[in-house]
Amino acid sequence: MDSEESSRPDPAYLLPTVVQSAKILVVGPFGVGKTTLVGSVSEIEPLRTEEVMTQASAGIDDLRGLESKTTTTVAMDFGRITLSDTLVLYLFGAPGQRRFWDLWEGLVVGAVGLLVLVDTRRLDDSFEVLDQLEERGLPFAVAVNQFPDSGRFSDEDIREALDLLPTTPVVHCDARDPKSSLQALIALVSHVGNRSLQETPA
């Protein structure tokens, strides 16, 4: 190990300069890449609650375009990413199937915003998720996860298809790529900050 590597702080520990933390919930329909995104960007070993899919889920979980998927999140994913010397994000990935949505009630407590992952191959699966968010009133950004066989659509096309407000950020990412996933999270954090400024009384 060279001197540069030995001088780097252990990622398992927070920097002593960190004075702010924010909870982010990563949501989206089943199989959209939430576990992958949290795992790719987390600076600590992510906590996963994945279980092997069984015959009991046959006919319940829609596997269109996901024929190779063999596991599913049954509780949550958890990771952490330090955005700056003073700010750290705690990431909670929520399960996508409707039968697990009761868990959202606990996971959303204390969250400052939500990153909504969508898959353009199954865009209609995102409608129910977005309806859930509207009821909670939290700021969110939409991240289009780019799969190898998914089509490419403009932000305007995505915004129109999902009936998003003009102020809702739309970003494109590859959940497997840490830098790409980080940029999606930064877009959300910026949106949360801008909204807070707009709501602060003059």
PDB file of C-alpha atoms in Angstrom:
ATOM      1  CA  MET A   1       0.000   0.000   0.000  1.00  0.00           C
ATOM      2  CA  ASP A   2       1.454   3.377  -1.010  1.00  0.00           C
ATOM      3  CA  SER A   3       1.428   6.481   1.211  1.00  0.00           C
ATOM      4  CA  GLU A   4      -1.456   8.077  -0.724  1.00  0.00           C
ATOM      5  CA  GLU A   5      -3.721   5.087  -0.125  1.00  0.00           C
ATOM      6  CA  SER A   6      -2.759   4.850   3.537  1.00  0.00           C
ATOM      7  CA  SER A   7      -3.636   8.530   4.082  1.00  0.00           C
ATOM      8  CA  ARG A   8      -7.185   8.151   2.773  1.00  0.00           C
ATOM      9  CA  PRO A   9      -9.874   8.056   5.452  1.00  0.00           C
ATOM     10  CA  ASP A  10     -11.631   4.760   6.038  1.00  0.00           C
ATOM     11  CA  PRO A  11     -14.960   5.059   4.159  1.00  0.00           C
ATOM     12  CA  ALA A  12     -16.668   3.203   6.990  1.00  0.00           C
ATOM     13  CA  TYR A  13     -16.280   6.332   9.126  1.00  0.00           C
ATOM     14  CA  LEU A  14     -17.722   9.784   8.560  1.00  0.00           C
ATOM     15  CA  LEU A  15     -15.409  12.712   7.987  1.00  0.00           C
ATOM     16  CA  PRO A  16     -15.072  14.798  11.171  1.00  0.00           C
ATOM     17  CA  THR A  17     -16.144  17.857   9.146  1.00  0.00           C
ATOM     18  CA  VAL A  18     -19.612  16.447   8.352  1.00  0.00           C
ATOM     19  CA  VAL A  19     -22.264  18.600  10.025  1.00  0.00           C
ATOM     20  CA  GLN A  20     -25.328  17.809   7.888  1.00  0.00           C
ATOM     21  CA  SER A  21     -27.070  14.615   6.892  1.00  0.00           C
ATOM     22  CA  ALA A  22     -30.067  13.980   4.675  1.00  0.00           C
ATOM     23  CA  LYS A  23     -32.233  10.921   4.192  1.00  0.00           C
ATOM     24  CA  ILE A  24     -33.082  10.056   0.587  1.00  0.00           C
ATOM     25  CA  LEU A  25     -35.600   7.407  -0.417  1.00  0.00           C
ATOM     26  CA  VAL A  26     -34.969   5.600  -3.720  1.00  0.00           C
ATOM     27  CA  VAL A  27     -38.251   4.313  -5.108  1.00  0.00           C
ATOM     28  CA  GLY A  28     -39.676   2.889  -8.291  1.00  0.00           C
ATOM     29  CA  PRO A  29     -41.506  -0.128  -9.646  1.00  0.00           C
ATOM     30  CA  PHE A  30     -40.311  -3.701  -9.343  1.00  0.00           C
ATOM     31  CA  GLY A  31     -37.047  -4.498 -11.126  1.00  0.00           C
ATOM     32  CA  VAL A  32     -36.137  -0.932 -12.105  1.00  0.00           C
ATOM     33  CA  GLY A  33     -32.647  -0.926 -10.538  1.00  0.00           C
ATOM     34  CA  LYS A  34     -33.040   0.540  -7.044  1.00  0.00           C
ATOM     35  CA  THR A  35     -30.830  -2.053  -5.342  1.00  0.00           C
ATOM     36  CA  THR A  36     -28.236  -1.662  -8.087  1.00  0.00           C
ATOM     37  CA  LEU A  37     -28.135   2.140  -7.741  1.00  0.00           C
ATOM     38  CA  VAL A  38     -27.800   2.125  -3.958  1.00  0.00           C
ATOM     39  CA  GLY A  39     -25.073  -0.522  -4.162  1.00  0.00           C
ATOM     40  CA  SER A  40     -23.133   1.225  -6.919  1.00  0.00           C
ATOM     41  CA  VAL A  41     -22.942   4.608  -5.224  1.00  0.00           C
ATOM     42  CA  SER A  42     -22.637   3.614  -1.549  1.00  0.00           C
ATOM     43  CA  GLU A  43     -19.245   4.216   0.066  1.00  0.00           C
ATOM     44  CA  ILE A  44     -19.994   1.560   2.689  1.00  0.00           C
ATOM     45  CA  GLU A  45     -20.994  -2.053   2.204  1.00  0.00           C
ATOM     46  CA  PRO A  46     -24.690  -1.696   1.397  1.00  0.00           C
ATOM     47  CA  LEU A  47     -27.327  -3.442   3.456  1.00  0.00           C
ATOM     48  CA  ARG A  48     -29.585  -5.551   1.246  1.00  0.00           C
ATOM     49  CA  THR A  49     -32.710  -7.525   2.067  1.00  0.00           C
ATOM     50  CA  GLU A  50     -32.942  -9.477  -1.164  1.00  0.00           C
ATOM     51  CA  GLU A  51     -34.588 -12.871  -1.253  1.00  0.00           C
ATOM     52  CA  VAL A  52     -34.731 -15.450  -4.006  1.00  0.00           C
ATOM     53  CA  MET A  53     -37.970 -15.218  -5.951  1.00  0.00           C
ATOM     54  CA  THR A  54     -40.119 -18.301  -5.549  1.00  0.00           C
ATOM     55  CA  GLN A  55     -43.068 -19.864  -7.304  1.00  0.00           C
ATOM     56  CA  ALA A  56     -45.303 -17.964  -4.876  1.00  0.00           C
ATOM     57  CA  SER A  57     -44.598 -14.749  -6.798  1.00  0.00           C
ATOM     58  CA  ALA A  58     -45.543 -16.280 -10.146  1.00  0.00           C
ATOM     59  CA  GLY A  59     -48.436 -14.369 -11.645  1.00  0.00           C
ATOM     60  CA  ILE A  60     -47.982 -11.547  -9.121  1.00  0.00           C
ATOM     61  CA  ASP A  61     -44.660  -9.957 -10.074  1.00  0.00           C
ATOM     62  CA  ASP A  62     -44.548  -8.768 -13.678  1.00  0.00           C
ATOM     63  CA  LEU A  63     -41.327 -10.106 -15.231  1.00  0.00           C
ATOM     64  CA  ARG A  64     -41.723  -8.502 -18.652  1.00  0.00           C
ATOM     65  CA  GLY A  65     -38.192  -7.657 -19.740  1.00  0.00           C
ATOM     66  CA  LEU A  66     -36.856  -9.072 -16.461  1.00  0.00           C
ATOM     67  CA  GLU A  67     -36.745 -12.753 -17.295  1.00  0.00           C
ATOM     68  CA  SER A  68     -33.241 -13.114 -15.815  1.00  0.00           C
ATOM     69  CA  LYS A  69     -34.217 -11.539 -12.461  1.00  0.00           C
ATOM     70  CA  THR A  70     -34.033 -14.095  -9.640  1.00  0.00           C
ATOM     71  CA  THR A  71     -34.107 -11.978  -6.447  1.00  0.00           C
ATOM     72  CA  THR A  72     -36.247  -9.186  -5.048  1.00  0.00           C
ATOM     73  CA  THR A  73     -36.001  -6.678  -2.191  1.00  0.00           C
ATOM     74  CA  VAL A  74     -38.433  -7.521   0.603  1.00  0.00           C
ATOM     75  CA  ALA A  75     -37.680  -4.766   3.130  1.00  0.00           C
ATOM     76  CA  MET A  76     -35.132  -2.143   2.070  1.00  0.00           C
ATOM     77  CA  ASP A  77     -31.662  -1.367   0.801  1.00  0.00           C
ATOM     78  CA  PHE A  78     -29.398   0.971   2.741  1.00  0.00           C
ATOM     79  CA  GLY A  79     -26.271   2.842   1.742  1.00  0.00           C
ATOM     80  CA  ARG A  80     -24.353   6.039   2.422  1.00  0.00           C
ATOM     81  CA  ILE A  81     -22.584   8.590   0.255  1.00  0.00           C
ATOM     82  CA  THR A  82     -20.631  11.668   1.354  1.00  0.00           C
ATOM     83  CA  LEU A  83     -21.455  14.506  -1.046  1.00  0.00           C
ATOM     84  CA  SER A  84     -19.061  17.047   0.416  1.00  0.00           C
ATOM     85  CA  ASP A  85     -16.866  17.657   3.446  1.00  0.00           C
ATOM     86  CA  THR A  86     -19.984  18.747   5.340  1.00  0.00           C
ATOM     87  CA  LEU A  87     -22.912  16.777   3.848  1.00  0.00           C
ATOM     88  CA  VAL A  88     -23.686  13.050   3.851  1.00  0.00           C
ATOM     89  CA  LEU A  89     -26.663  11.271   2.302  1.00  0.00           C
ATOM     90  CA  TYR A  90     -28.266   8.188   3.785  1.00  0.00           C
ATOM     91  CA  LEU A  91     -29.941   6.180   1.030  1.00  0.00           C
ATOM     92  CA  PHE A  92     -32.917   3.908   1.604  1.00  0.00           C
ATOM     93  CA  GLY A  93     -34.137   1.786  -1.295  1.00  0.00           C
ATOM     94  CA  ALA A  94     -37.812   0.834  -1.014  1.00  0.00           C
ATOM     95  CA  PRO A  95     -39.280  -2.396  -2.415  1.00  0.00           C
ATOM     96  CA  GLY A  96     -41.220  -1.878  -5.623  1.00  0.00           C
ATOM     97  CA  GLN A  97     -44.063  -4.378  -5.391  1.00  0.00           C
ATOM     98  CA  ARG A  98     -47.420  -3.082  -4.221  1.00  0.00           C
ATOM     99  CA  ARG A  99     -47.664  -5.771  -1.514  1.00  0.00           C
ATOM    100  CA  PHE A 100     -44.631  -4.209   0.220  1.00  0.00           C
ATOM    101  CA  TRP A 101     -45.801  -0.591   0.011  1.00  0.00           C
ATOM    102  CA  ASP A 102     -46.873  -0.543   3.663  1.00  0.00           C
ATOM    103  CA  LEU A 103     -43.132  -0.426   4.431  1.00  0.00           C
ATOM    104  CA  TRP A 104     -42.956   2.984   2.746  1.00  0.00           C
ATOM    105  CA  GLU A 105     -44.832   4.502   5.679  1.00  0.00           C
ATOM    106  CA  GLY A 106     -41.836   3.923   7.915  1.00  0.00           C
ATOM    107  CA  LEU A 107     -39.116   4.451   5.343  1.00  0.00           C
ATOM    108  CA  VAL A 108     -40.407   7.851   4.241  1.00  0.00           C
ATOM    109  CA  VAL A 109     -40.297   9.313   7.771  1.00  0.00           C
ATOM    110  CA  GLY A 110     -37.534  11.921   7.911  1.00  0.00           C
ATOM    111  CA  ALA A 111     -36.784  11.791   4.177  1.00  0.00           C
ATOM    112  CA  VAL A 112     -36.078  15.152   2.533  1.00  0.00           C
ATOM    113  CA  GLY A 113     -36.749  13.868  -0.979  1.00  0.00           C
ATOM    114  CA  LEU A 114     -37.181  10.880  -3.232  1.00  0.00           C
ATOM    115  CA  LEU A 115     -35.350   9.655  -6.308  1.00  0.00           C
ATOM    116  CA  VAL A 116     -37.803   7.852  -8.590  1.00  0.00           C
ATOM    117  CA  LEU A 117     -36.186   5.333 -10.932  1.00  0.00           C
ATOM    118  CA  VAL A 118     -38.117   4.523 -14.106  1.00  0.00           C
ATOM    119  CA  ASP A 119     -37.632   2.074 -16.969  1.00  0.00           C
ATOM    120  CA  THR A 120     -38.786   3.295 -20.387  1.00  0.00           C
ATOM    121  CA  ARG A 121     -39.526  -0.310 -21.417  1.00  0.00           C
ATOM    122  CA  ARG A 122     -42.208  -0.451 -18.690  1.00  0.00           C
ATOM    123  CA  LEU A 123     -43.062   3.188 -18.142  1.00  0.00           C
ATOM    124  CA  ASP A 124     -46.697   2.457 -17.239  1.00  0.00           C
ATOM    125  CA  ASP A 125     -45.471   0.621 -14.121  1.00  0.00           C
ATOM    126  CA  SER A 126     -44.377   3.996 -12.712  1.00  0.00           C
ATOM    127  CA  PHE A 127     -47.830   5.595 -12.585  1.00  0.00           C
ATOM    128  CA  GLU A 128     -48.903   4.030  -9.297  1.00  0.00           C
ATOM    129  CA  VAL A 129     -45.575   4.907  -7.692  1.00  0.00           C
ATOM    130  CA  LEU A 130     -45.921   8.557  -8.712  1.00  0.00           C
ATOM    131  CA  ASP A 131     -49.492   8.609  -7.379  1.00  0.00           C
ATOM    132  CA  GLN A 132     -48.128   7.483  -4.006  1.00  0.00           C
ATOM    133  CA  LEU A 133     -45.626  10.346  -3.984  1.00  0.00           C
ATOM    134  CA  GLU A 134     -48.245  12.982  -4.757  1.00  0.00           C
ATOM    135  CA  GLU A 135     -50.105  11.953  -1.595  1.00  0.00           C
ATOM    136  CA  ARG A 136     -46.993  12.572   0.508  1.00  0.00           C
ATOM    137  CA  GLY A 137     -46.039  15.938  -0.963  1.00  0.00           C
ATOM    138  CA  LEU A 138     -42.281  15.381  -0.811  1.00  0.00           C
ATOM    139  CA  PRO A 139     -39.989  16.752  -3.530  1.00  0.00           C
ATOM    140  CA  PHE A 140     -38.729  14.175  -5.996  1.00  0.00           C
ATOM    141  CA  ALA A 141     -36.648  13.805  -9.127  1.00  0.00           C
ATOM    142  CA  VAL A 142     -37.148  11.225 -11.876  1.00  0.00           C
ATOM    143  CA  ALA A 143     -34.109   9.226 -12.979  1.00  0.00           C
ATOM    144  CA  VAL A 144     -34.454   7.248 -16.204  1.00  0.00           C
ATOM    145  CA  ASN A 145     -32.366   4.097 -15.779  1.00  0.00           C
ATOM    146  CA  GLN A 146     -30.790   3.246 -19.127  1.00  0.00           C
ATOM    147  CA  PHE A 147     -30.941  -0.479 -19.855  1.00  0.00           C
ATOM    148  CA  PRO A 148     -29.039  -1.873 -22.874  1.00  0.00           C
ATOM    149  CA  ASP A 149     -32.270  -2.579 -24.795  1.00  0.00           C
ATOM    150  CA  SER A 150     -34.296   0.442 -23.671  1.00  0.00           C
ATOM    151  CA  GLY A 151     -35.219   3.189 -26.091  1.00  0.00           C
ATOM    152  CA  ARG A 152     -33.849   6.694 -25.834  1.00  0.00           C
ATOM    153  CA  PHE A 153     -36.371   9.444 -25.145  1.00  0.00           C
ATOM    154  CA  SER A 154     -36.028  13.161 -24.564  1.00  0.00           C
ATOM    155  CA  ASP A 155     -36.761  14.780 -21.219  1.00  0.00           C
ATOM    156  CA  GLU A 156     -39.860  16.334 -22.781  1.00  0.00           C
ATOM    157  CA  ASP A 157     -41.159  12.913 -23.869  1.00  0.00           C
ATOM    158  CA  ILE A 158     -40.601  11.468 -20.388  1.00  0.00           C
ATOM    159  CA  ARG A 159     -42.191  14.475 -18.720  1.00  0.00           C
ATOM    160  CA  GLU A 160     -45.269  14.264 -20.943  1.00  0.00           C
ATOM    161  CA  ALA A 161     -45.634  10.488 -20.597  1.00  0.00           C
ATOM    162  CA  LEU A 162     -45.496  10.664 -16.792  1.00  0.00           C
ATOM    163  CA  ASP A 163     -47.460  13.936 -16.543  1.00  0.00           C
ATOM    164  CA  LEU A 164     -44.717  15.617 -14.526  1.00  0.00           C
ATOM    165  CA  LEU A 165     -44.650  19.228 -13.439  1.00  0.00           C
ATOM    166  CA  PRO A 166     -42.198  21.468 -15.340  1.00  0.00           C
ATOM    167  CA  THR A 167     -40.207  21.910 -12.111  1.00  0.00           C
ATOM    168  CA  THR A 168     -39.653  18.173 -11.548  1.00  0.00           C
ATOM    169  CA  PRO A 169     -36.083  17.258 -12.563  1.00  0.00           C
ATOM    170  CA  VAL A 170     -35.662  14.498 -15.146  1.00  0.00           C
ATOM    171  CA  VAL A 171     -32.215  12.933 -15.436  1.00  0.00           C
ATOM    172  CA  HIS A 172     -30.820   9.920 -17.274  1.00  0.00           C
ATOM    173  CA  CYS A 173     -28.516   7.485 -15.537  1.00  0.00           C
ATOM    174  CA  ASP A 174     -27.000   4.034 -15.550  1.00  0.00           C
ATOM    175  CA  ALA A 175     -27.653   2.593 -12.083  1.00  0.00           C
ATOM    176  CA  ARG A 176     -24.570   0.377 -12.436  1.00  0.00           C
ATOM    177  CA  ASP A 177     -22.284   3.402 -12.816  1.00  0.00           C
ATOM    178  CA  PRO A 178     -21.366   5.171  -9.537  1.00  0.00           C
ATOM    179  CA  LYS A 179     -20.688   8.521 -11.226  1.00  0.00           C
ATOM    180  CA  SER A 180     -23.941   8.408 -13.159  1.00  0.00           C
ATOM    181  CA  SER A 181     -25.924   7.443 -10.053  1.00  0.00           C
ATOM    182  CA  LEU A 182     -24.222  10.209  -8.080  1.00  0.00           C
ATOM    183  CA  GLN A 183     -25.256  12.813 -10.638  1.00  0.00           C
ATOM    184  CA  ALA A 184     -28.877  11.698 -10.301  1.00  0.00           C
ATOM    185  CA  LEU A 185     -28.671  12.118  -6.519  1.00  0.00           C
ATOM    186  CA  ILE A 186     -27.054  15.552  -6.876  1.00  0.00           C
ATOM    187  CA  ALA A 187     -29.919  16.631  -9.161  1.00  0.00           C
ATOM    188  CA  LEU A 188     -32.383  15.599  -6.462  1.00  0.00           C
ATOM    189  CA  VAL A 189     -30.479  17.361  -3.672  1.00  0.00           C
ATOM    190  CA  SER A 190     -30.305  20.560  -5.756  1.00  0.00           C
ATOM    191  CA  HIS A 191     -34.051  20.343  -6.369  1.00  0.00           C
ATOM    192  CA  VAL A 192     -34.739  19.879  -2.660  1.00  0.00           C
ATOM    193  CA  GLY A 193     -32.535  22.877  -1.846  1.00  0.00           C
ATOM    194  CA  ASN A 194     -34.182  25.114  -4.447  1.00  0.00           C
ATOM    195  CA  ARG A 195     -37.641  24.165  -3.254  1.00  0.00           C
ATOM    196  CA  SER A 196     -36.688  24.907   0.351  1.00  0.00           C
ATOM    197  CA  LEU A 197     -35.464  28.354  -0.659  1.00  0.00           C
ATOM    198  CA  GLN A 198     -38.699  29.079  -2.513  1.00  0.00           C
ATOM    199  CA  GLU A 199     -40.782  28.044   0.497  1.00  0.00           C
ATOM    200  CA  THR A 200     -38.725  30.057   3.015  1.00  0.00           C
ATOM    201  CA  PRO A 201     -40.560  33.283   3.973  1.00  0.00           C
ATOM    202  CA  ALA A 202     -38.761  36.447   2.897  1.00  0.00           C
TER     203      ALA A 202
END
